[in-house]
CSV table of C-alpha atoms in Angstrom, one decimal:
chain,number,residue,atom,x,y,z
T,1,MET,CA,143.3,110.9,97.4
T,2,SER,CA,142.0,112.3,100.7
T,3,VAL,CA,138.1,113.1,100.9
T,4,SER,CA,138.6,116.6,102.3
T,5,GLN,CA,141.0,119.0,100.8
T,6,LYS,CA,142.7,121.4,103.0
T,7,HIS,CA,143.9,123.9,100.4
T,8,PRO,CA,142.3,125.9,97.7
T,9,TYR,CA,144.6,124.7,94.9
T,10,HIS,CA,143.6,122.5,92.0
T,11,LEU,CA,146.0,119.5,91.7
T,12,VAL,CA,145.2,118.3,88.3
T,13,ASP,CA,145.0,114.8,87.3
T,14,PRO,CA,147.4,113.3,84.8
T,15,SER,CA,146.4,114.0,81.3
T,16,PRO,CA,147.6,112.9,77.8
T,17,TRP,CA,146.7,116.1,76.1
T,18,PRO,CA,150.0,118.2,76.7
T,19,LEU,CA,151.8,115.3,74.9
T,20,LEU,CA,149.3,115.0,72.2
T,21,GLY,CA,149.3,118.7,71.6
T,22,SER,CA,153.1,118.8,71.4
T,23,LEU,CA,153.1,116.0,68.9
T,24,GLY,CA,150.5,118.0,66.8
T,25,ALA,CA,152.8,121.0,67.0
T,26,LEU,CA,155.7,119.0,65.8
T,27,ALA,CA,153.8,117.4,62.9
T,28,SER,CA,152.3,120.8,62.0
T,29,THR,CA,155.8,122.5,61.8
T,30,ILE,CA,157.5,119.7,59.9
T,31,GLY,CA,154.5,119.3,57.7
T,32,GLY,CA,154.2,123.0,57.1
T,33,VAL,CA,157.9,123.3,56.1
T,34,MET,CA,157.5,120.2,53.8
T,35,TYR,CA,154.4,121.4,52.2
T,36,MET,CA,155.9,124.9,51.5
T,37,HIS,CA,158.9,123.3,49.9
T,38,SER,CA,156.7,121.0,47.8
T,39,PHE,CA,157.8,117.7,49.4
T,40,ALA,CA,155.6,114.7,48.9
T,41,GLU,CA,152.9,114.3,51.5
T,42,GLY,CA,153.9,117.6,53.1
T,43,GLY,CA,150.3,118.7,53.0
T,44,THR,CA,149.1,115.4,54.6
T,45,LEU,CA,151.4,115.7,57.6
T,46,LEU,CA,150.4,119.4,58.0
T,47,SER,CA,146.7,118.5,57.9
T,48,LEU,CA,147.4,115.7,60.5
T,49,GLY,CA,149.3,118.0,62.8
T,50,LEU,CA,146.4,120.6,62.6
T,51,GLY,CA,143.9,118.0,63.2
T,52,MET,CA,145.8,116.8,66.3
T,53,ILE,CA,146.0,120.3,67.6
T,54,LEU,CA,142.2,120.9,67.0
T,55,TYR,CA,141.4,117.7,68.7
T,56,THR,CA,143.7,118.5,71.7
T,57,MET,CA,142.0,121.9,72.0
T,58,PHE,CA,138.6,120.2,72.1
T,59,VAL,CA,139.3,117.5,74.6
T,60,TRP,CA,141.5,119.6,76.9
T,61,TRP,CA,139.1,122.4,77.2
T,62,ARG,CA,136.3,119.9,77.5
T,63,ASP,CA,138.3,118.5,80.6
T,64,VAL,CA,138.8,122.1,81.9
T,65,ILE,CA,135.0,122.7,81.7
T,66,ARG,CA,134.4,119.3,83.5
T,67,GLU,CA,136.8,120.2,86.3
T,68,SER,CA,135.4,123.8,86.8
T,69,THR,CA,131.7,123.4,86.1
T,70,TYR,CA,130.9,119.9,87.2
T,71,GLU,CA,133.7,119.2,89.8
T,72,GLY,CA,134.0,122.6,91.2
T,73,HIS,CA,137.8,122.8,91.3
T,74,HIS,CA,137.9,126.4,90.2
T,75,THR,CA,138.2,128.1,93.5
T,76,PHE,CA,139.0,131.7,94.1
T,77,VAL,CA,142.6,131.0,94.0
T,78,VAL,CA,142.5,128.9,90.9
T,79,GLN,CA,140.4,131.6,89.1
T,80,LEU,CA,143.2,134.1,90.1
T,81,GLY,CA,145.6,131.9,88.4
T,82,LEU,CA,143.4,131.7,85.2
T,83,ARG,CA,143.2,135.4,85.3
T,84,TYR,CA,147.0,135.8,85.4
T,85,GLY,CA,147.3,133.3,82.6
T,86,MET,CA,144.8,135.0,80.3
T,87,ILE,CA,146.5,138.4,81.0
T,88,LEU,CA,149.9,137.0,80.3
T,89,PHE,CA,148.5,135.3,77.1
T,90,ILE,CA,147.1,138.6,75.8
T,91,VAL,CA,150.3,140.5,76.7
T,92,SER,CA,152.3,138.0,74.6
T,93,GLU,CA,149.8,138.5,71.8
T,94,VAL,CA,150.4,142.3,72.1
T,95,MET,CA,154.0,141.6,71.7
T,96,SER,CA,153.3,139.8,68.4
T,97,PHE,CA,151.3,142.6,67.0
T,98,LEU,CA,154.0,145.1,68.4
T,99,ALA,CA,156.6,143.3,66.1
T,100,PHE,CA,154.2,143.6,63.1
T,101,PHE,CA,153.7,147.3,63.8
T,102,TRP,CA,157.5,147.6,64.2
T,103,ALA,CA,158.0,145.9,60.8
T,104,PHE,CA,155.3,148.4,59.2
T,105,PHE,CA,156.8,151.5,60.7
T,106,HIS,CA,160.3,150.5,59.9
T,107,SER,CA,159.5,150.2,56.3
T,108,SER,CA,157.1,153.0,56.0
T,109,LEU,CA,158.7,155.9,58.0
T,110,ALA,CA,161.8,155.9,56.0
T,111,PRO,CA,160.9,154.0,52.8
T,112,THR,CA,164.0,152.8,50.9
T,113,VAL,CA,164.9,153.9,47.4
T,114,GLU,CA,164.1,150.7,45.9
T,115,ILE,CA,160.3,151.4,46.3
T,116,GLY,CA,160.7,154.9,45.3
T,117,ALA,CA,161.4,156.4,48.7
T,118,ILE,CA,157.7,157.0,49.2
T,119,TRP,CA,154.9,155.3,51.1
T,120,PRO,CA,152.8,153.8,49.8
T,121,PRO,CA,155.4,152.6,47.3
T,122,LYS,CA,154.8,153.6,43.6
T,123,GLY,CA,152.5,151.2,41.8
T,124,ILE,CA,150.5,150.3,44.9
T,125,ASP,CA,146.9,151.2,44.6
T,126,VAL,CA,145.8,151.4,48.3
T,127,LEU,CA,142.4,150.8,49.7
T,128,ASN,CA,140.2,153.7,50.8
T,129,PRO,CA,140.2,153.7,54.6
T,130,TRP,CA,136.7,155.4,54.8
T,131,GLY,CA,135.0,152.6,52.9
T,132,ILE,CA,135.0,149.0,54.3
T,133,PRO,CA,137.8,149.5,56.9
T,134,PHE,CA,135.9,152.4,58.6
T,135,LEU,CA,132.7,150.2,58.5
T,136,ASN,CA,134.8,147.4,60.1
T,137,THR,CA,135.9,149.7,62.8
T,138,LEU,CA,132.2,150.5,63.7
T,139,ILE,CA,131.4,146.8,63.5
T,140,LEU,CA,134.1,145.8,65.9
T,141,LEU,CA,133.3,148.7,68.3
T,142,SER,CA,129.6,147.5,68.1
T,143,SER,CA,130.7,144.0,69.1
T,144,GLY,CA,132.6,145.4,72.0
T,145,ALA,CA,129.4,147.2,73.2
T,146,ALA,CA,127.5,143.8,72.8
T,147,VAL,CA,130.0,142.1,74.9
T,148,THR,CA,129.4,144.6,77.7
T,149,TRP,CA,125.8,144.2,77.3
T,150,ALA,CA,126.0,140.4,77.6
T,151,HIS,CA,128.4,140.8,80.7
T,152,HIS,CA,125.8,142.9,82.5
T,153,ALA,CA,123.1,140.5,81.5
T,154,ILE,CA,125.1,137.7,83.4
T,155,LEU,CA,125.9,140.0,86.3
T,156,ALA,CA,122.3,141.0,86.8
T,157,GLY,CA,121.2,137.3,86.8
T,158,SER,CA,117.8,136.0,87.5
T,159,LYS,CA,117.2,137.7,90.7
T,160,LYS,CA,113.5,138.5,89.9
T,161,GLN,CA,111.7,135.2,89.1
T,162,ALA,CA,109.1,137.1,87.2
T,163,VAL,CA,111.6,138.1,84.6
T,164,TYR,CA,113.6,134.8,84.7
T,165,ALA,CA,112.3,133.5,81.5
T,166,LEU,CA,112.9,136.9,79.7
T,167,VAL,CA,116.5,137.0,81.0
T,168,ALA,CA,117.0,133.3,80.1
T,169,THR,CA,115.7,133.8,76.6
T,170,ARG,CA,117.5,137.1,76.1
T,171,ARG,CA,120.9,136.2,77.5
T,172,PRO,CA,121.9,133.6,74.8
T,173,SER,CA,120.6,136.0,72.0
T,174,ASP,CA,123.0,138.6,73.4
T,175,TYR,CA,125.9,136.5,72.4
T,176,ARG,CA,124.3,135.3,69.3
T,177,GLY,CA,123.9,138.9,68.3
T,178,ASN,CA,127.6,139.5,69.1
T,179,PHE,CA,129.1,136.7,67.1
T,180,LEU,CA,127.0,137.6,64.2
T,181,ILE,CA,128.4,141.1,64.4
T,182,THR,CA,132.0,139.8,64.2
T,183,SER,CA,131.2,137.4,61.5
T,184,PHE,CA,130.2,140.4,59.4
T,185,PHE,CA,133.7,141.8,60.1
T,186,THR,CA,135.2,138.6,58.9
T,187,GLY,CA,133.1,138.5,55.8
T,188,PHE,CA,133.8,142.2,54.8
T,189,GLN,CA,137.5,141.7,55.5
T,190,GLY,CA,137.4,138.6,53.1
T,191,MET,CA,135.8,140.6,50.4
T,192,GLU,CA,138.4,143.4,50.8
T,193,TYR,CA,141.2,140.8,50.5
T,194,VAL,CA,139.7,139.3,47.3
T,195,GLU,CA,139.1,142.8,45.8
T,196,ALA,CA,142.3,144.4,46.9
T,197,PRO,CA,144.4,145.5,44.0
T,198,PHE,CA,147.7,144.3,45.7
T,199,THR,CA,148.6,141.1,47.2
T,200,ILE,CA,151.0,139.8,49.9
T,201,SER,CA,153.7,139.3,47.2
T,202,ASP,CA,153.6,142.9,46.2
T,203,GLY,CA,156.7,144.1,47.9
T,204,ILE,CA,157.0,145.4,51.4
T,205,TYR,CA,153.7,147.2,51.3
T,206,GLY,CA,151.8,143.9,50.6
T,207,SER,CA,153.9,141.9,53.1
T,208,THR,CA,153.4,144.3,56.0
T,209,PHE,CA,149.7,145.0,55.2
T,210,PHE,CA,148.7,141.4,54.9
T,211,LEU,CA,150.8,140.1,57.7
T,212,ALA,CA,149.4,142.6,60.2
T,213,THR,CA,145.7,142.6,59.0
T,214,GLY,CA,145.8,138.9,58.3
T,215,PHE,CA,147.1,138.1,61.7
T,216,HIS,CA,144.4,140.3,63.2
T,217,GLY,CA,141.7,138.7,61.1
T,218,PHE,CA,142.8,135.4,62.4
T,219,HIS,CA,142.4,136.6,65.9
T,220,VAL,CA,138.9,138.0,65.2
T,221,ILE,CA,137.9,134.5,64.0
T,222,ILE,CA,139.4,133.0,67.2
T,223,GLY,CA,137.5,135.5,69.3
T,224,THR,CA,134.3,134.8,67.5
T,225,ILE,CA,134.7,131.1,68.2
T,226,PHE,CA,135.5,131.9,71.8
T,227,LEU,CA,132.2,134.0,72.0
T,228,ILE,CA,130.2,131.1,70.3
T,229,ILE,CA,131.6,128.7,72.9
T,230,CYS,CA,130.5,131.1,75.6
T,231,ALA,CA,127.0,131.4,74.0
T,232,ILE,CA,126.7,127.6,74.0
T,233,ARG,CA,128.0,127.4,77.8
T,234,GLN,CA,125.6,130.0,78.7
T,235,TYR,CA,122.7,128.3,77.0
T,236,LEU,CA,123.7,125.2,79.0
T,237,GLY,CA,123.7,127.2,82.2
T,238,HIS,CA,127.4,126.9,82.9
T,239,PHE,CA,127.8,130.5,84.1
T,240,THR,CA,126.6,132.0,87.3
T,241,GLN,CA,126.5,135.7,88.3
T,242,THR,CA,129.7,135.3,90.3
T,243,HIS,CA,131.6,132.7,88.4
T,244,HIS,CA,131.9,133.1,84.7
T,245,PHE,CA,135.6,133.5,84.0
T,246,GLY,CA,135.3,131.8,80.7
T,247,PHE,CA,133.1,134.6,79.4
T,248,GLU,CA,135.3,137.3,81.0
T,249,ALA,CA,138.4,136.0,79.2
T,250,ALA,CA,136.4,136.0,76.0
T,251,ALA,CA,135.4,139.6,76.6
T,252,TRP,CA,139.0,140.6,77.4
T,253,TYR,CA,140.1,138.9,74.2
T,254,ARG,CA,137.4,140.7,72.0
T,255,HIS,CA,138.5,144.1,73.6
T,256,PHE,CA,142.1,143.3,72.8
T,257,VAL,CA,141.2,142.5,69.1
T,258,ASP,CA,139.2,145.8,69.0
T,259,VAL,CA,142.2,147.9,70.2
T,260,VAL,CA,144.6,146.2,67.8
T,261,TRP,CA,142.1,147.0,64.9
T,262,LEU,CA,142.0,150.7,66.0
T,263,PHE,CA,145.8,150.9,65.8
T,264,LEU,CA,145.8,148.9,62.4
T,265,PHE,CA,143.1,151.3,61.1
T,266,VAL,CA,144.8,154.5,62.1
T,267,SER,CA,148.3,153.5,61.1
T,268,ILE,CA,148.1,151.1,58.2
T,269,TYR,CA,144.9,152.0,56.5
T,270,TRP,CA,144.7,155.7,57.2
T,271,TRP,CA,148.1,157.1,57.8
T,272,GLY,CA,149.9,154.4,55.6
T,273,GLY,CA,147.3,154.9,52.8
T,274,ASN,CA,147.9,158.7,52.3
D,1,MET,CA,121.8,160.1,100.3
D,2,ALA,CA,122.8,157.2,98.0
D,3,GLY,CA,119.0,156.9,97.0
D,4,PHE,CA,118.7,160.6,96.2
D,5,LEU,CA,121.9,160.5,94.1
D,6,ARG,CA,120.5,157.3,92.3
D,7,SER,CA,117.5,159.2,91.1
D,8,ASN,CA,119.7,161.6,89.2
D,9,SER,CA,120.0,161.3,85.4
D,10,LEU,CA,122.0,158.4,84.1
D,11,ILE,CA,125.1,160.2,83.1
D,12,SER,CA,125.5,162.2,86.3
D,13,SER,CA,124.6,159.2,88.4
D,14,ALA,CA,127.7,157.5,87.3
D,15,ILE,CA,129.8,160.3,88.7
D,16,PHE,CA,127.7,160.6,91.8
D,17,ARG,CA,127.9,156.9,92.4
D,18,VAL,CA,131.6,157.1,93.0
D,19,SER,CA,131.3,159.8,95.7
D,20,ALA,CA,128.3,158.1,97.2
D,21,ARG,CA,130.4,154.9,97.5
D,22,SER,CA,133.2,156.7,99.4
D,23,HIS,CA,130.6,158.1,101.9
D,24,ALA,CA,128.9,154.8,102.4
D,25,PRO,CA,131.5,152.1,102.4
D,26,ALA,CA,129.4,149.6,104.1
D,27,ALA,CA,127.1,149.4,100.9
D,28,ARG,CA,130.1,148.7,98.7
D,29,PRO,CA,132.9,147.3,100.7
D,30,SER,CA,135.4,146.3,98.2
D,31,ALA,CA,135.9,145.3,94.7
D,32,VAL,CA,136.5,141.6,95.7
D,33,PHE,CA,133.3,141.5,97.8
D,34,THR,CA,131.2,143.0,95.0
D,35,ARG,CA,132.6,140.6,92.5
D,36,PHE,CA,132.0,137.5,94.5
D,37,PHE,CA,129.0,138.5,96.5
D,38,ALA,CA,127.3,140.4,93.7
D,39,THR,CA,123.6,140.6,94.9
D,40,ALA,CA,124.2,144.1,96.1
D,41,HIS,CA,124.9,144.9,92.5
D,42,GLU,CA,121.9,143.4,90.7
D,43,HIS,CA,119.9,146.7,90.4
D,44,ASP,CA,122.8,148.5,88.8
D,45,ASP,CA,123.5,145.5,86.5
D,46,ALA,CA,120.0,145.5,85.3
D,47,GLU,CA,120.2,149.1,84.6
D,48,GLU,CA,123.7,148.8,82.9
D,49,MET,CA,122.4,145.8,80.9
D,50,GLN,CA,119.6,147.9,79.6
D,51,LYS,CA,121.8,150.8,78.8
D,52,TRP,CA,124.4,148.6,76.9
D,53,ARG,CA,121.5,146.8,75.1
D,54,ASN,CA,120.4,150.2,73.8
D,55,ILE,CA,123.9,151.3,72.9
D,56,SER,CA,124.4,147.9,71.0
D,57,ILE,CA,121.1,148.3,69.1
D,58,ALA,CA,122.1,151.8,68.2
D,59,ALA,CA,125.6,150.7,67.1
D,60,ILE,CA,124.0,147.8,65.0
D,61,ILE,CA,121.6,150.3,63.3
D,62,ALA,CA,124.6,152.7,62.5
D,63,CYS,CA,126.6,149.8,61.0
D,64,THR,CA,123.7,148.6,58.8
D,65,ALA,CA,123.1,152.2,57.6
D,66,LEU,CA,126.9,152.6,56.8
D,67,ALA,CA,127.0,149.2,55.2
D,68,ILE,CA,124.0,150.1,52.9
D,69,TYR,CA,125.6,153.4,52.1
D,70,ASN,CA,128.9,151.9,51.3
D,71,PHE,CA,127.4,149.1,49.1
D,72,SER,CA,124.9,151.3,47.2
D,73,GLY,CA,127.5,153.8,46.0
D,74,GLU,CA,130.0,153.2,43.1
D,75,GLN,CA,132.4,150.9,44.7
D,76,HIS,CA,134.6,149.6,41.9
D,77,HIS,CA,137.4,152.1,41.1
D,78,GLU,CA,139.1,151.2,37.9
D,79,ALA,CA,142.8,150.3,38.1
D,80,SER,CA,145.1,151.9,35.6
D,81,GLU,CA,145.0,150.2,32.3
D,82,HIS,CA,148.6,149.3,32.0
D,83,PRO,CA,150.2,149.4,35.4
D,84,ILE,CA,154.0,149.8,35.5
D,85,GLU,CA,155.6,146.5,36.4
D,86,TYR,CA,157.9,147.7,39.2
D,87,SER,CA,160.6,145.2,40.1
D,88,TYR,CA,159.3,145.0,43.7
D,89,LEU,CA,155.8,144.2,42.7
D,90,HIS,CA,154.4,140.7,42.1
D,91,ILE,CA,157.4,138.9,43.5
D,92,ARG,CA,157.8,135.2,42.5
D,93,ASN,CA,160.8,133.5,43.7
D,94,LYS,CA,159.3,130.0,43.6
D,95,GLU,CA,156.0,128.3,42.8
D,96,PHE,CA,153.3,128.3,45.5
D,97,PRO,CA,152.6,124.7,46.8
D,98,TRP,CA,149.0,125.1,45.6
D,99,GLY,CA,149.7,126.6,42.1
D,100,PRO,CA,150.7,129.8,40.3
D,101,ASN,CA,148.4,132.2,42.0
D,102,GLY,CA,148.8,133.6,45.6
D,103,LEU,CA,145.8,133.5,48.0
D,104,PHE,CA,143.2,136.3,47.4
D,105,GLU,CA,145.1,137.1,44.2
D,106,HIS,CA,143.4,138.2,40.9
D,107,LYS,CA,143.7,135.6,38.0
D,108,GLU,CA,144.7,138.1,35.5
D,109,HIS,CA,148.0,139.1,37.2
């Protein structure tokens, strides 16, 4: 390898993680099917696959952090690529939710005779949208505000040495506050699931409700982990005022999850509960 | 001029800042410049940080108040005593791998 690099691109080193991740996905898929069809050791293979995926995520992202933070490979052009990548990832997630909303509206706008031709179907005792769901709306919006607060804290940086300590101590707490907020969302949503009078096996209402809100809840958990990682990296001093794309990606993700919830709340809980 | 506009109230200053930017392009050359050479922004960001800090705190207080209100009231609405067993409810085509009950499912079903 030449000592000086005459282009801004990051030519990555060979890595075993794509292969390991693929094997993990294969084991998870086969293990998942075996588990759900009650084959022997299906659960073991599923756990093994999920473990491989989690391990791949950990070491692969560890390598990315090494390449960017310690080796300085994330130039302007590389960061642009990361931005495109994150945007495309979020767009693909939007498409998943679009499919779930399609299923919901397909089933609810013209309910079939089998469920009494009404929505919600007869016999379904729906949740009150103005109880915990509305509280969760406020909680997610608060977490969005806290992310913006954290972003400006990073951008403002430590220009004034006099307030350096204050900013340094406050900054990690910004994130901590934020992922505490979203943990409350997850907790309340869990309570709501346990107390809900219907389940995912209660016809099309239960299926569409738990598929959409469950998938969203899973994304809230992912976003929370993403922000926890950002908090740790901020604490370790990985982010600068001008280079903190890891945080920005987490903020984009958080806002995406917020917007999805607003649509879920308005259509499934509110409109779909009347 | 930009200095005069900055001294306006918080809400109006956001609007004025846009016009100030168009009159004084040297101070804010481009989005790329401000992102990667952000020192010109620090004052604004400190202000914004403070603003969003206040908004976050207000939002957390509102959430806490709503949570207390929600959990202090009568929460548990009674389900009807003998719900009708519609054919499309409680669907069981085969056993779950982990046992008879679904996830998040009441035992008395």
